[in-house]
Coordinates of C-alpha atoms in Angstrom, one line a residue:
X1 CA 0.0 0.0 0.0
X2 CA 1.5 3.2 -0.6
X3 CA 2.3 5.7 2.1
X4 CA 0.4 8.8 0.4
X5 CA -3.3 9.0 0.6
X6 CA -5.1 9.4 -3.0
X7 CA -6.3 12.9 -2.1
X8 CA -2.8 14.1 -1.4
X9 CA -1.4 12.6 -4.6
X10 CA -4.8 14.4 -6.7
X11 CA -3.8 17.5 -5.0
X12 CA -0.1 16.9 -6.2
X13 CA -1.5 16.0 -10.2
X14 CA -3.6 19.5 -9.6
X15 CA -1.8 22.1 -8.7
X16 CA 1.9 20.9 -9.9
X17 CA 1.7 23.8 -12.8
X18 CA 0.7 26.6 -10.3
X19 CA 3.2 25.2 -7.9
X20 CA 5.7 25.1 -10.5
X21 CA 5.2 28.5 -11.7
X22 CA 5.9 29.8 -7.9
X23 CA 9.1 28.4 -8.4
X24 CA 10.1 30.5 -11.9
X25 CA 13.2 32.2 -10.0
X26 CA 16.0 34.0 -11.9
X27 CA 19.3 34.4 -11.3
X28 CA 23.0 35.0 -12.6
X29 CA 24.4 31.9 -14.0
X30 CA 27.9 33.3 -12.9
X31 CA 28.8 35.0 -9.2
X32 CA 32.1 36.1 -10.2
X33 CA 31.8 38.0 -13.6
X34 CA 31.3 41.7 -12.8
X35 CA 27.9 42.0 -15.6
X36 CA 24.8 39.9 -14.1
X37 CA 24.0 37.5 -16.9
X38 CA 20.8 35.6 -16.9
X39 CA 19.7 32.9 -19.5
X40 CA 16.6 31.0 -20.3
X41 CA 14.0 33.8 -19.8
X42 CA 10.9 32.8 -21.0
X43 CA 7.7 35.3 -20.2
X44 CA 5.4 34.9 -22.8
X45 CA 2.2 35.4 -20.9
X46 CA 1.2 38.0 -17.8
X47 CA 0.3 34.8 -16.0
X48 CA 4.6 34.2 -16.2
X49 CA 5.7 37.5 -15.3
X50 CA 3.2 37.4 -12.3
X51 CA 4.9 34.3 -11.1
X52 CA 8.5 35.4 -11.7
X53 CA 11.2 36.3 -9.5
X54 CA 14.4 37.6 -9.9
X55 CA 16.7 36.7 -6.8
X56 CA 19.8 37.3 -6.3
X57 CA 20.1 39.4 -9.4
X58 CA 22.4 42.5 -10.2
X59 CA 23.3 45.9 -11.7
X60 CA 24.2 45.7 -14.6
X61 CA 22.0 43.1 -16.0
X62 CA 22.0 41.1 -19.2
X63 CA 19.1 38.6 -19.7
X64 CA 21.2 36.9 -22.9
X65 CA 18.3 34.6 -23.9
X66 CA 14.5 33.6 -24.1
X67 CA 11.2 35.3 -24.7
X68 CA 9.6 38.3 -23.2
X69 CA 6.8 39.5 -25.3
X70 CA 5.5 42.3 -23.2
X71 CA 8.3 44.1 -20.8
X72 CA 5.6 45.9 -18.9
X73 CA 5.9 48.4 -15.8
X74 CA 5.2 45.3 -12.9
X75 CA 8.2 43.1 -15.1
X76 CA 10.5 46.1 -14.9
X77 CA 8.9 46.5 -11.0
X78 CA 10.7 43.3 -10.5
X79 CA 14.2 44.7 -10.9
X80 CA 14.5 48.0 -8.6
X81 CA 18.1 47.5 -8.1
X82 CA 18.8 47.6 -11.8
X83 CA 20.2 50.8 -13.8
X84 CA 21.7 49.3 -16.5
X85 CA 20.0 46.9 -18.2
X86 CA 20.4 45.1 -21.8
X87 CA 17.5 42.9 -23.1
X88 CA 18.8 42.2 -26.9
X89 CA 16.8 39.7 -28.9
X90 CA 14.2 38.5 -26.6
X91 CA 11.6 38.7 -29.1
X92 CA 10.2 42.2 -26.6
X93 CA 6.7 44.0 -28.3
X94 CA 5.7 46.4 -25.9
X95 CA 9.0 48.0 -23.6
X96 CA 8.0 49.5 -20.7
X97 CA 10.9 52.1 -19.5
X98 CA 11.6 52.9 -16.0
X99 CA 12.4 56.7 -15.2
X100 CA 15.2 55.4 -13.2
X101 CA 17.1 53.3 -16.0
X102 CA 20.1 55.1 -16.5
X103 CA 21.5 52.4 -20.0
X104 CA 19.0 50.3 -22.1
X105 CA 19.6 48.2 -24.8
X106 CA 16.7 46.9 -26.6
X107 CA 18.8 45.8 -29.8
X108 CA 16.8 43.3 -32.4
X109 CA 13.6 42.8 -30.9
X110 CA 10.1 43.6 -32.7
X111 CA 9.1 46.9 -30.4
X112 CA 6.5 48.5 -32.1
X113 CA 5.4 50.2 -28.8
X114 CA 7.1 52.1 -26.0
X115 CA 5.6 52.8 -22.9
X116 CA 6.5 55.3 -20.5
X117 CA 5.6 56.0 -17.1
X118 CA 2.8 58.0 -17.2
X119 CA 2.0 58.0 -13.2
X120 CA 4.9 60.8 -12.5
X121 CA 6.7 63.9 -14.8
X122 CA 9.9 62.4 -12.5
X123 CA 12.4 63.6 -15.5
X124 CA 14.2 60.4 -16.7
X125 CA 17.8 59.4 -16.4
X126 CA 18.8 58.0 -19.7
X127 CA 21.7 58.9 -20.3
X128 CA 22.4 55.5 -23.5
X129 CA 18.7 54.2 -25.3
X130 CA 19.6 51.8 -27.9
X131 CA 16.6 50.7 -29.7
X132 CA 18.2 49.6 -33.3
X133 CA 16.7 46.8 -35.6
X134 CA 12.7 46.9 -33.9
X135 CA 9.9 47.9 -35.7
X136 CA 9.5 51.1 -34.1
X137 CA 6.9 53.3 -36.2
X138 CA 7.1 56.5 -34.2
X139 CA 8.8 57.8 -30.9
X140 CA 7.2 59.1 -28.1
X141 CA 7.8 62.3 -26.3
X142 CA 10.9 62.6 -24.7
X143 CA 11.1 66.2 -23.9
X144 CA 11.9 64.3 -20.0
X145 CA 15.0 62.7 -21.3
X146 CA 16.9 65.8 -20.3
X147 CA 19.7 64.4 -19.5
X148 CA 20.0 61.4 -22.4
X149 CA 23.7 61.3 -24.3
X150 CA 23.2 58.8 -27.1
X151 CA 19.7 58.1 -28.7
X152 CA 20.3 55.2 -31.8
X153 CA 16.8 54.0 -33.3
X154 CA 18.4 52.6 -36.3
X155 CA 16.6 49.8 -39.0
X156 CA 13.6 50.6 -37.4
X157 CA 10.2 51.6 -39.7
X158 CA 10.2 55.3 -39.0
X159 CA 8.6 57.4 -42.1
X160 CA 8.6 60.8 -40.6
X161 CA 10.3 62.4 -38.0
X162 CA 10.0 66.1 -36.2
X163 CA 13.5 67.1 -35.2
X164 CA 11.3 69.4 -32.6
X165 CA 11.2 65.9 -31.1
X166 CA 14.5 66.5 -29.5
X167 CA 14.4 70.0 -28.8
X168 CA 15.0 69.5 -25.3
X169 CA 18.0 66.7 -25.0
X170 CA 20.4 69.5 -24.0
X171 CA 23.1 66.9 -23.5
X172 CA 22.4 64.9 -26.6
X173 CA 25.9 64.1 -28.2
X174 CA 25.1 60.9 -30.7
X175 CA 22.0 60.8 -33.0
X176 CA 21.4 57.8 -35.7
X177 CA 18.4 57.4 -37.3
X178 CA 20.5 55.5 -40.1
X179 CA 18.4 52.4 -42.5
X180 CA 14.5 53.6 -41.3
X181 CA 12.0 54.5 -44.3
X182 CA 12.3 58.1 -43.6
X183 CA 10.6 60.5 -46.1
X184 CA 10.2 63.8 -44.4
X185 CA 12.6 65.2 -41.8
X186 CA 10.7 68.2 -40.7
X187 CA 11.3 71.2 -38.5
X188 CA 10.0 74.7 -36.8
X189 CA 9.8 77.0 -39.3
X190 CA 10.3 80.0 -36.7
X191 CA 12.4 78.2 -33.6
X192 CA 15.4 77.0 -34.0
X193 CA 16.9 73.6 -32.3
X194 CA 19.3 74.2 -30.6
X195 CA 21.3 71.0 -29.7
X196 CA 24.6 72.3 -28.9
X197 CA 26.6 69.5 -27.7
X198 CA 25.7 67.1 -30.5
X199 CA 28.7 65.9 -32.3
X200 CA 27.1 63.1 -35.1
X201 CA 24.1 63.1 -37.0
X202 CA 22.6 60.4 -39.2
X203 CA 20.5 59.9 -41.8
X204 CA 22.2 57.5 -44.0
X205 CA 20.1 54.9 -45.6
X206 CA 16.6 56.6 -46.0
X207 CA 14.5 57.7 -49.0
X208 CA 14.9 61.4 -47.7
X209 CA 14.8 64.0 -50.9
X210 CA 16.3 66.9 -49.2
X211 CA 16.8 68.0 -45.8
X212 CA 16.2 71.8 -44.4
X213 CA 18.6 72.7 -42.2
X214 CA 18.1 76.6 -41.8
X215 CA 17.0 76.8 -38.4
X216 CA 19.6 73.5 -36.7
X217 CA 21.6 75.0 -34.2
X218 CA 24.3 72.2 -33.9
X219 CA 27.5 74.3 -32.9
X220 CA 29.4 70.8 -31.6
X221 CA 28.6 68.5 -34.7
X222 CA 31.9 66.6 -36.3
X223 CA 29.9 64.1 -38.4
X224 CA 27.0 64.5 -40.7
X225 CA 26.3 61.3 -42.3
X226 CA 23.4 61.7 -45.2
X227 CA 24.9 58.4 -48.0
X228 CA 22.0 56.6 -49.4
X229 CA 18.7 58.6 -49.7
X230 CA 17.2 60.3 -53.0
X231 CA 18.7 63.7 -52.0
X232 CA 19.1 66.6 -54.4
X233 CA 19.8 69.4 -52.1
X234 CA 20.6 70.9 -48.5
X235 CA 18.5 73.8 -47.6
X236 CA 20.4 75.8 -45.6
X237 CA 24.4 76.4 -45.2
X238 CA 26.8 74.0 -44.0
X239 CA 28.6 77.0 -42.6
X240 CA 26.2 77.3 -39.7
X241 CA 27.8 73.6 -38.6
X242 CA 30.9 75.3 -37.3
X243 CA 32.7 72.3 -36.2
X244 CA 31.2 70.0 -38.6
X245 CA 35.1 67.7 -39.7
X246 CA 33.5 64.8 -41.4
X247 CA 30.6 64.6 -43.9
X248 CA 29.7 61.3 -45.8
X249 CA 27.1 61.9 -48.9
X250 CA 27.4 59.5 -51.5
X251 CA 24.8 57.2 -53.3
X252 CA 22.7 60.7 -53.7
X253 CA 21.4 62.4 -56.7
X254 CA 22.3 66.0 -55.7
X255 CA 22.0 68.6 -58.1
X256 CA 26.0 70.0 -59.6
X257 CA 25.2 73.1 -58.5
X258 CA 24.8 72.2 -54.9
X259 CA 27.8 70.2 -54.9
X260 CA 29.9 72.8 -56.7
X261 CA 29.1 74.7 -52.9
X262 CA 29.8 72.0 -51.0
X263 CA 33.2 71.6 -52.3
X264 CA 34.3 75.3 -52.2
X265 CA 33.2 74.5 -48.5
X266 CA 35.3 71.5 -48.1
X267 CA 38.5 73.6 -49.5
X268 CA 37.9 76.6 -47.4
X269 CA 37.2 74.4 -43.9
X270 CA 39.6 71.5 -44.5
X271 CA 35.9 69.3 -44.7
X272 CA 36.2 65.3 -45.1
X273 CA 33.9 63.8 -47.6
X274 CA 33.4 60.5 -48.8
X275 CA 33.3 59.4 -52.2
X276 CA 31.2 57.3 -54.7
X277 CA 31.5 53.5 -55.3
X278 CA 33.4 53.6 -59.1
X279 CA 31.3 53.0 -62.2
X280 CA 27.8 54.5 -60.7
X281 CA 28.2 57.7 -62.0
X282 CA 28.2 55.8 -65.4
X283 CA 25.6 53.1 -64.5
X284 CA 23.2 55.7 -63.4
X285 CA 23.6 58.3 -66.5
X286 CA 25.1 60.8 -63.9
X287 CA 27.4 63.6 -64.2
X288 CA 30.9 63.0 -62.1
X289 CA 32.0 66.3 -60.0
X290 CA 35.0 65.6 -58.3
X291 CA 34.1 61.6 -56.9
X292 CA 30.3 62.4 -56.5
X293 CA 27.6 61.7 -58.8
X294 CA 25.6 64.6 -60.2
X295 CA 22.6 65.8 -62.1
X296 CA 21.8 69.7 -63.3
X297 CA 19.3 71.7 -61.4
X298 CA 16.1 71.9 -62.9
X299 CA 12.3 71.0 -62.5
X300 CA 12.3 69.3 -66.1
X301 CA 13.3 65.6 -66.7
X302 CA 14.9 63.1 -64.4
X303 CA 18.3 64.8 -64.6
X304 CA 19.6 62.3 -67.0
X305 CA 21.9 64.0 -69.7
X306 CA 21.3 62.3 -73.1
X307 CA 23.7 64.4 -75.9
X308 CA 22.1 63.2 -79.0
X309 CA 18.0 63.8 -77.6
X310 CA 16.9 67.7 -77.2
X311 CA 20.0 69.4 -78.5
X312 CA 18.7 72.7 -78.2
X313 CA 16.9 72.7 -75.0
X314 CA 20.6 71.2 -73.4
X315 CA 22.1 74.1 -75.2
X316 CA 20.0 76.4 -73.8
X317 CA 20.6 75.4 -70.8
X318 CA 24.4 75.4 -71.0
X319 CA 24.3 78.5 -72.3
X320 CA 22.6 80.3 -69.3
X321 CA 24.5 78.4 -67.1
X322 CA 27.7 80.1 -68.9
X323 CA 26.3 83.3 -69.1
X324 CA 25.5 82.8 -65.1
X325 CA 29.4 81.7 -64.5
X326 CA 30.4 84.3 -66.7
X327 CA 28.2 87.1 -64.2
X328 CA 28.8 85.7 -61.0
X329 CA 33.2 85.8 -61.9
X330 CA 32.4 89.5 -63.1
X331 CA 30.5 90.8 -60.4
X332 CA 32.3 88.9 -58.1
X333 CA 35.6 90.1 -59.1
X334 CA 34.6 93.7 -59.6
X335 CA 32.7 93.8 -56.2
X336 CA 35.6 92.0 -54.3
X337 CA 38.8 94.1 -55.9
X338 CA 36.4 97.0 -55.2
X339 CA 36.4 96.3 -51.2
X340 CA 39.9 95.1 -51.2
X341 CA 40.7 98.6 -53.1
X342 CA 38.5 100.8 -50.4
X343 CA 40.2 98.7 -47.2
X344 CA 43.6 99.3 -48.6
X345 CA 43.0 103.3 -49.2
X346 CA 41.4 103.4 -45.7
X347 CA 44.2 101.8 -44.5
X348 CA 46.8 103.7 -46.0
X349 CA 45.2 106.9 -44.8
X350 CA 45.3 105.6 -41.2
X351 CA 49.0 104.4 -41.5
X352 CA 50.0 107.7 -42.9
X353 CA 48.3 109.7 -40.3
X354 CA 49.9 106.9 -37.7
X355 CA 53.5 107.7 -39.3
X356 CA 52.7 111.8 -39.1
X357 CA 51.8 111.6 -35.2
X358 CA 55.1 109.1 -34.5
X359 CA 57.4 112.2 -36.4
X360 CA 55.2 115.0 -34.3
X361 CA 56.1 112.7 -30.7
X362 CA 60.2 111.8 -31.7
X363 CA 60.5 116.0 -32.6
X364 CA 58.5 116.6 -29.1
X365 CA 60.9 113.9 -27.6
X366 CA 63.8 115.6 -28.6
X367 CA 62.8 118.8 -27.6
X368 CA 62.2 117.7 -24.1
X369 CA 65.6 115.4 -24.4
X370 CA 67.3 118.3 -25.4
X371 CA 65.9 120.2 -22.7
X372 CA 66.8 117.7 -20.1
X373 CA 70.1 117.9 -21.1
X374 CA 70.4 121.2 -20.9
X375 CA 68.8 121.4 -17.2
X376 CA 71.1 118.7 -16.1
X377 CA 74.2 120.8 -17.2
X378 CA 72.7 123.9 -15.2
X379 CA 72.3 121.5 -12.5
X380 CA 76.2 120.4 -12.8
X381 CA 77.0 123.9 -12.9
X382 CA 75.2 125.1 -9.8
X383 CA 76.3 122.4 -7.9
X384 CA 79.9 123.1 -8.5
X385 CA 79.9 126.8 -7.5
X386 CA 78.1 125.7 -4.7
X387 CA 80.7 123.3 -3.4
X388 CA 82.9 125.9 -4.3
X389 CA 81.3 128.6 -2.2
X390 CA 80.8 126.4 0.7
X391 CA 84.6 125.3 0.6
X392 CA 85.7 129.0 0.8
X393 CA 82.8 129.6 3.7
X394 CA 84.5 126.8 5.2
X395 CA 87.9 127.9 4.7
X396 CA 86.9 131.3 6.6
X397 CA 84.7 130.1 9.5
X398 CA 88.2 127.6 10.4
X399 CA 89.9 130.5 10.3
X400 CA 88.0 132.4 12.5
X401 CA 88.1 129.9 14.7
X402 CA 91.3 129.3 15.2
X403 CA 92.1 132.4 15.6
X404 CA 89.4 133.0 18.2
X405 CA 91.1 130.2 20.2
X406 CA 94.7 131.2 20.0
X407 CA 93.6 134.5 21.4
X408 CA 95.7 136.1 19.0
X409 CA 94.5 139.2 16.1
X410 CA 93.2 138.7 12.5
X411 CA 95.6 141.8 11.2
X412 CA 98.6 139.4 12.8
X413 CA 97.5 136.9 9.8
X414 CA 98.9 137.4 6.4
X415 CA 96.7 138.7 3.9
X416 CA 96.8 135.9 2.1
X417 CA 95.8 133.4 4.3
X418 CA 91.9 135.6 4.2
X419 CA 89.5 136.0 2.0
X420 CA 88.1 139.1 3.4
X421 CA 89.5 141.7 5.3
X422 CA 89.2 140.8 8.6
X423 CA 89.4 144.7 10.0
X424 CA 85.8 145.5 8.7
X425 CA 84.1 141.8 8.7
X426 CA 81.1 141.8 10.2
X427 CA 80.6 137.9 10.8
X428 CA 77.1 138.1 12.0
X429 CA 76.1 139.8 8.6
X430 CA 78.8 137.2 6.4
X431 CA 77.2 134.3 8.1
X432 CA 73.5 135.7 7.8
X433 CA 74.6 136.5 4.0
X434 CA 76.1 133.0 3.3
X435 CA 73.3 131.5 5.0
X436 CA 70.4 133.2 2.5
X437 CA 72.7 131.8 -0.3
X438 CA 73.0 128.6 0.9
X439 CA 68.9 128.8 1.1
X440 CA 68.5 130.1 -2.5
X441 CA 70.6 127.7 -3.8
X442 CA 69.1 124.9 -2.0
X443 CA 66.0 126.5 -3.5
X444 CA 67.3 126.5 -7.1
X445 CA 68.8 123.1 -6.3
X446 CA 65.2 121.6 -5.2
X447 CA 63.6 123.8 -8.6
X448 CA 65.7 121.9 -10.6
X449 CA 65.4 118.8 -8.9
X450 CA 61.4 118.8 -9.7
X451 CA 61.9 120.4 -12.9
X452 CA 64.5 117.3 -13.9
X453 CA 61.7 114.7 -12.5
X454 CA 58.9 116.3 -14.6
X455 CA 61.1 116.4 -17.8
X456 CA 61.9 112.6 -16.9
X457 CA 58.3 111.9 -16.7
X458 CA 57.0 113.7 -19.7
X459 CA 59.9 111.3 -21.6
X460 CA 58.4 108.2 -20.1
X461 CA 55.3 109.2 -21.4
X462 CA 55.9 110.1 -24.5
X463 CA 58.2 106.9 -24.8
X464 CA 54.9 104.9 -23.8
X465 CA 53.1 106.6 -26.2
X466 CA 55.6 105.9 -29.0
X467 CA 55.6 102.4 -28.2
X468 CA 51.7 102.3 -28.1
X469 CA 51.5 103.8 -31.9
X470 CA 54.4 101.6 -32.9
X471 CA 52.2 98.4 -31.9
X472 CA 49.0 100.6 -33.9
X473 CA 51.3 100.7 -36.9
X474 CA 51.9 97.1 -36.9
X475 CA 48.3 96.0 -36.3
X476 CA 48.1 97.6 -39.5
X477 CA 50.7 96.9 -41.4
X478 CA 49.5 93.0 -40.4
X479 CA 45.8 93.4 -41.8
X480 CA 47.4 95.2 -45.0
X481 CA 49.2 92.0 -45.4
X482 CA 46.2 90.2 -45.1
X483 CA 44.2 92.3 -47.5
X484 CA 46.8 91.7 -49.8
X485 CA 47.2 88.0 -49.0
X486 CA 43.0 87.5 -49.8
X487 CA 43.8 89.3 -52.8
X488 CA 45.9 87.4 -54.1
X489 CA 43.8 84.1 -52.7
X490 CA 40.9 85.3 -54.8
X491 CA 43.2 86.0 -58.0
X492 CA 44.2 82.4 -57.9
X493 CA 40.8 81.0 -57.8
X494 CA 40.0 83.7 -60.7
X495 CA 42.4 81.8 -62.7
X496 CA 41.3 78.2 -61.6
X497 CA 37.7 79.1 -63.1
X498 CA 39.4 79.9 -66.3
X499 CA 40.0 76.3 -67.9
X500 CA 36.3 75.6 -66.2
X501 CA 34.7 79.0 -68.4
X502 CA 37.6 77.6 -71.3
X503 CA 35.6 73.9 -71.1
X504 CA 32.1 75.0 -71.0
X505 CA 32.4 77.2 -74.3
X506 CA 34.6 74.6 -75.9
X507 CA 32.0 72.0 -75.3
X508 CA 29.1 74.8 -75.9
X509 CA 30.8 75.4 -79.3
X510 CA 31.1 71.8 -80.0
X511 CA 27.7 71.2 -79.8
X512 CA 26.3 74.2 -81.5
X513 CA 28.5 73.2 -84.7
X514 CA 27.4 69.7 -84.0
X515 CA 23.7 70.9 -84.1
X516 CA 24.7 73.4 -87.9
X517 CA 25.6 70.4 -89.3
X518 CA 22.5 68.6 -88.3
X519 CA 20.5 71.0 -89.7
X520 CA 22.8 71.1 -93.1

């Protein structure tokens, strides 16, 4: 007899799914690796993703195999440790994202949905979202991704996109929207978006036409990648893109004219670009400028340049493009050599009336050199008589004295052993005398003193002031230089359009002889 009672085993037969399903715990198939990786996930139904648990689990997370057809808010409830979590390839539909995910990957899955937590406007902390190869149709609103660095929703099924859209990621730096179905990329007419830190752009493998660019405020942007659409034409100027290094635009249709810009660009701001594949130019009926393939501007046709069709209307057409060429070099010369012509005058005038002032201050500085010289030999001067006085005064006074102290009489002296005659000196009035003199000329001495200072002074001054209009004169001696250095810049791509002008009229010639003798 067996030792369970048939109830119990029943019971057991019963509930063994339910019980089972308690027991659907995840956790990291390795303790030691730094990443969390967790295999074998398998939530295909809500029923399984009530049941599941996630013990023992950690940040960052990779669940690397399995099924998970909805990632909804009480899966991602399940893992409130986790900030960095990659779910690649788990066959995911619906992805709800938690505000407090800081990476996702959601590589290769079939996301046509994303859900985001509508129960708070808590800002998100994205700072990585990669949603590539999904079947992504649209994107929410992330205007509470403020703080998200790299947004890639490449080979996804996007047809339209609003570059408003990311308006507000301030600290967006990496942008690929590379391989969708794009046909539109539209943007605010009146406000600009300003994403100032973004350094690469993508667009490459759309069925975009042209792109507006006139109101993208992209100061930081190195790479601008735009191969593998239909485009004809930028709207806008890549010169607004001031740090813009590397820009990839091959397997286009642009018009020659645009491209004829965007190489002057690329010579003038050291610009990368990529090139065509060899023989498509060819293939396609294109025209080649530089390694790009090309078709002429115009509203008529498909752009494809067939010589022996519509002889005349090609003619025409080359023939205003000449005349245009022709316009645009004599306008532009004329209006350039006519600046270049009023700077140089303008600066000439300045550095004459900067070489008249620097001959008024060196006559004024040798004025007041010459004058310091002079002062300083007055002052040599004085100061010898006065030594010379006060030696004699001395002189006197010691003889005075001694005499006073011997007791004996000045006339016993010999005359010339005084300097004054000692029977009518009145010392009182000699020393009273001496003493003004000695007061004037310490007087005179201090005058020319102060007089010697300011005169030093005054020739700092004006040596400051010489050196300041010296540096003036250089300043513009430099820009002169450079006027002349653009002048001769602008003369040499003057004479690199002449075997262009040469070519056009050889080949307008050609044809128009080709087309007398058809008539003949």
């Amino acid at each position: 007899m067996s030792a369970f009672p048939p109830t119990f085993l029943l019971s057991v037969l019963l509930f063994s799914p339910v019980w089972a399903g308690w027991y659907d715990g995840y956790s990291c198939h390795s303790r030691t690796a730094e990443v969390c990786r967790v295999k074998d996930v398998t939530l295909d139904t809500e029923r399984a993703v009530q049941t599941a648990s996630f013990s023992d689990v950690r940040d960052p997370l990779v669940i690397e195999s399995g099924t998970i057809v909805h990632f909804s808010r009480e899966l991602a409830n399940k893992l409130p440790g986790i900030f960095d979590l990659t779910v690649d390839k788990l066959g995911i539909v619906q992805l709800f994202i938690r505000p407090s995910l800081v990476h996702l990957s959601a590589v290769d899955n079939a996301i046509d949905k994303l859900l985001l937590d509508e129960t708070t406007d808590e800002g998100y902390s994205m700072l990585t979202l990669h949603l590539s190869y999904n079947k992504l149709k649209e994107l929410p609103s992330l205007d509470r991704f403020t703080r998200l660095m790299t947004l890639a929703v490449d080979n996804n099924v996007l047809s339209t996109i609003d570059m408003a859209t990311f308006s507000r990621l301030k600290a967006l730096r990496v942008l690929t929207l590379a391989h969708n179905r794009l046909l539109t990329v539209s943007s605010p007419a009146d406000t600009p978006i300003q994403l100032v830190k973004l350094g690469r752009l993508s667009f490459a493998g759309n069925q975009l036409p042209l792109i507006d660019i006139r109101t993208w405020e992209f100061d930081s942007l190195r790479e601008l990648n735009l191969t593998s659409n239909s485009m004809n034409r930028v709207e806008g100027n890549l010169a607004q893109f001031p740090a813009l290094k590397v820009l990839d635009i091959a397997g286009n249709r642009w018009y020659c004219e645009w491209l004829l810009m965007v190489h002057s660009h690329q010579e003038s701001h050291r610009l990368t670009l990529d090139a065509d594949q060899p023989g498509r130019c060819r293939e396609e009926n294109m025209m080649t400028s530089h390694q790009h393939c090309c078709n002429p501007a115009g509203a008529e046709g498909s752009g494809l340049i067939d010589v022996y069709g519509d002889k005349w209307d090609e003619l025409k057409r080359l023939t205003q493009l000449l005349n245009t060429l022709n316009a645009t070099i004599a306008n532009g010369s004329a209006s350039v050599k006519h600046v270049l012509e009023a700077q140089l005058k303008t600066l000439n005038t300045q550095l004459s009336k900067l070489l008249e002032v620097q001959a008024d201050h060196g006559t004024e500085l040798k004025l007041i050199e010459g004058g310091i010289d002079r002062q300083k030999d007055k002052t040599v001067t004085l100061e010898t008589v006065l030594q010379e006085k006060v030696d004699q005064l001395r002189q006197i006074v010691d003889a005075r004295w001694n005499l006073t102290r011997d007791g004996g009489d000045v006339a016993d002296w010999p005359i010339d052993q005084l300097s004054i005659n000692t029977t009518t000196t009145n010392w009182p009035s000699i020393a009273a005398n001496n003493e003004k003199t000695l007061g004037k000329l310490r007087e005179l001495l201090e005058t020319t003193t102060r007089q010697f200072n300011m005169y030093s002074s005054r020739s700092y001054d004006q040596q400051a002031l010489l050196s300041t209009h010296m540096e003036r004169v250089n300043t513009v001696q430099g820009e002169l230089d450079k006027v002349r250095l653009n002048g001769q810049e602008i003369q040499q791509q003057l004479s690199k359009l002449e075997p262009t002008v040469d070519l056009i009229y050889s080949f307008l010639k050609d044809v128009r002889e080709g087309c007398g003798e058809e008539l003949d």
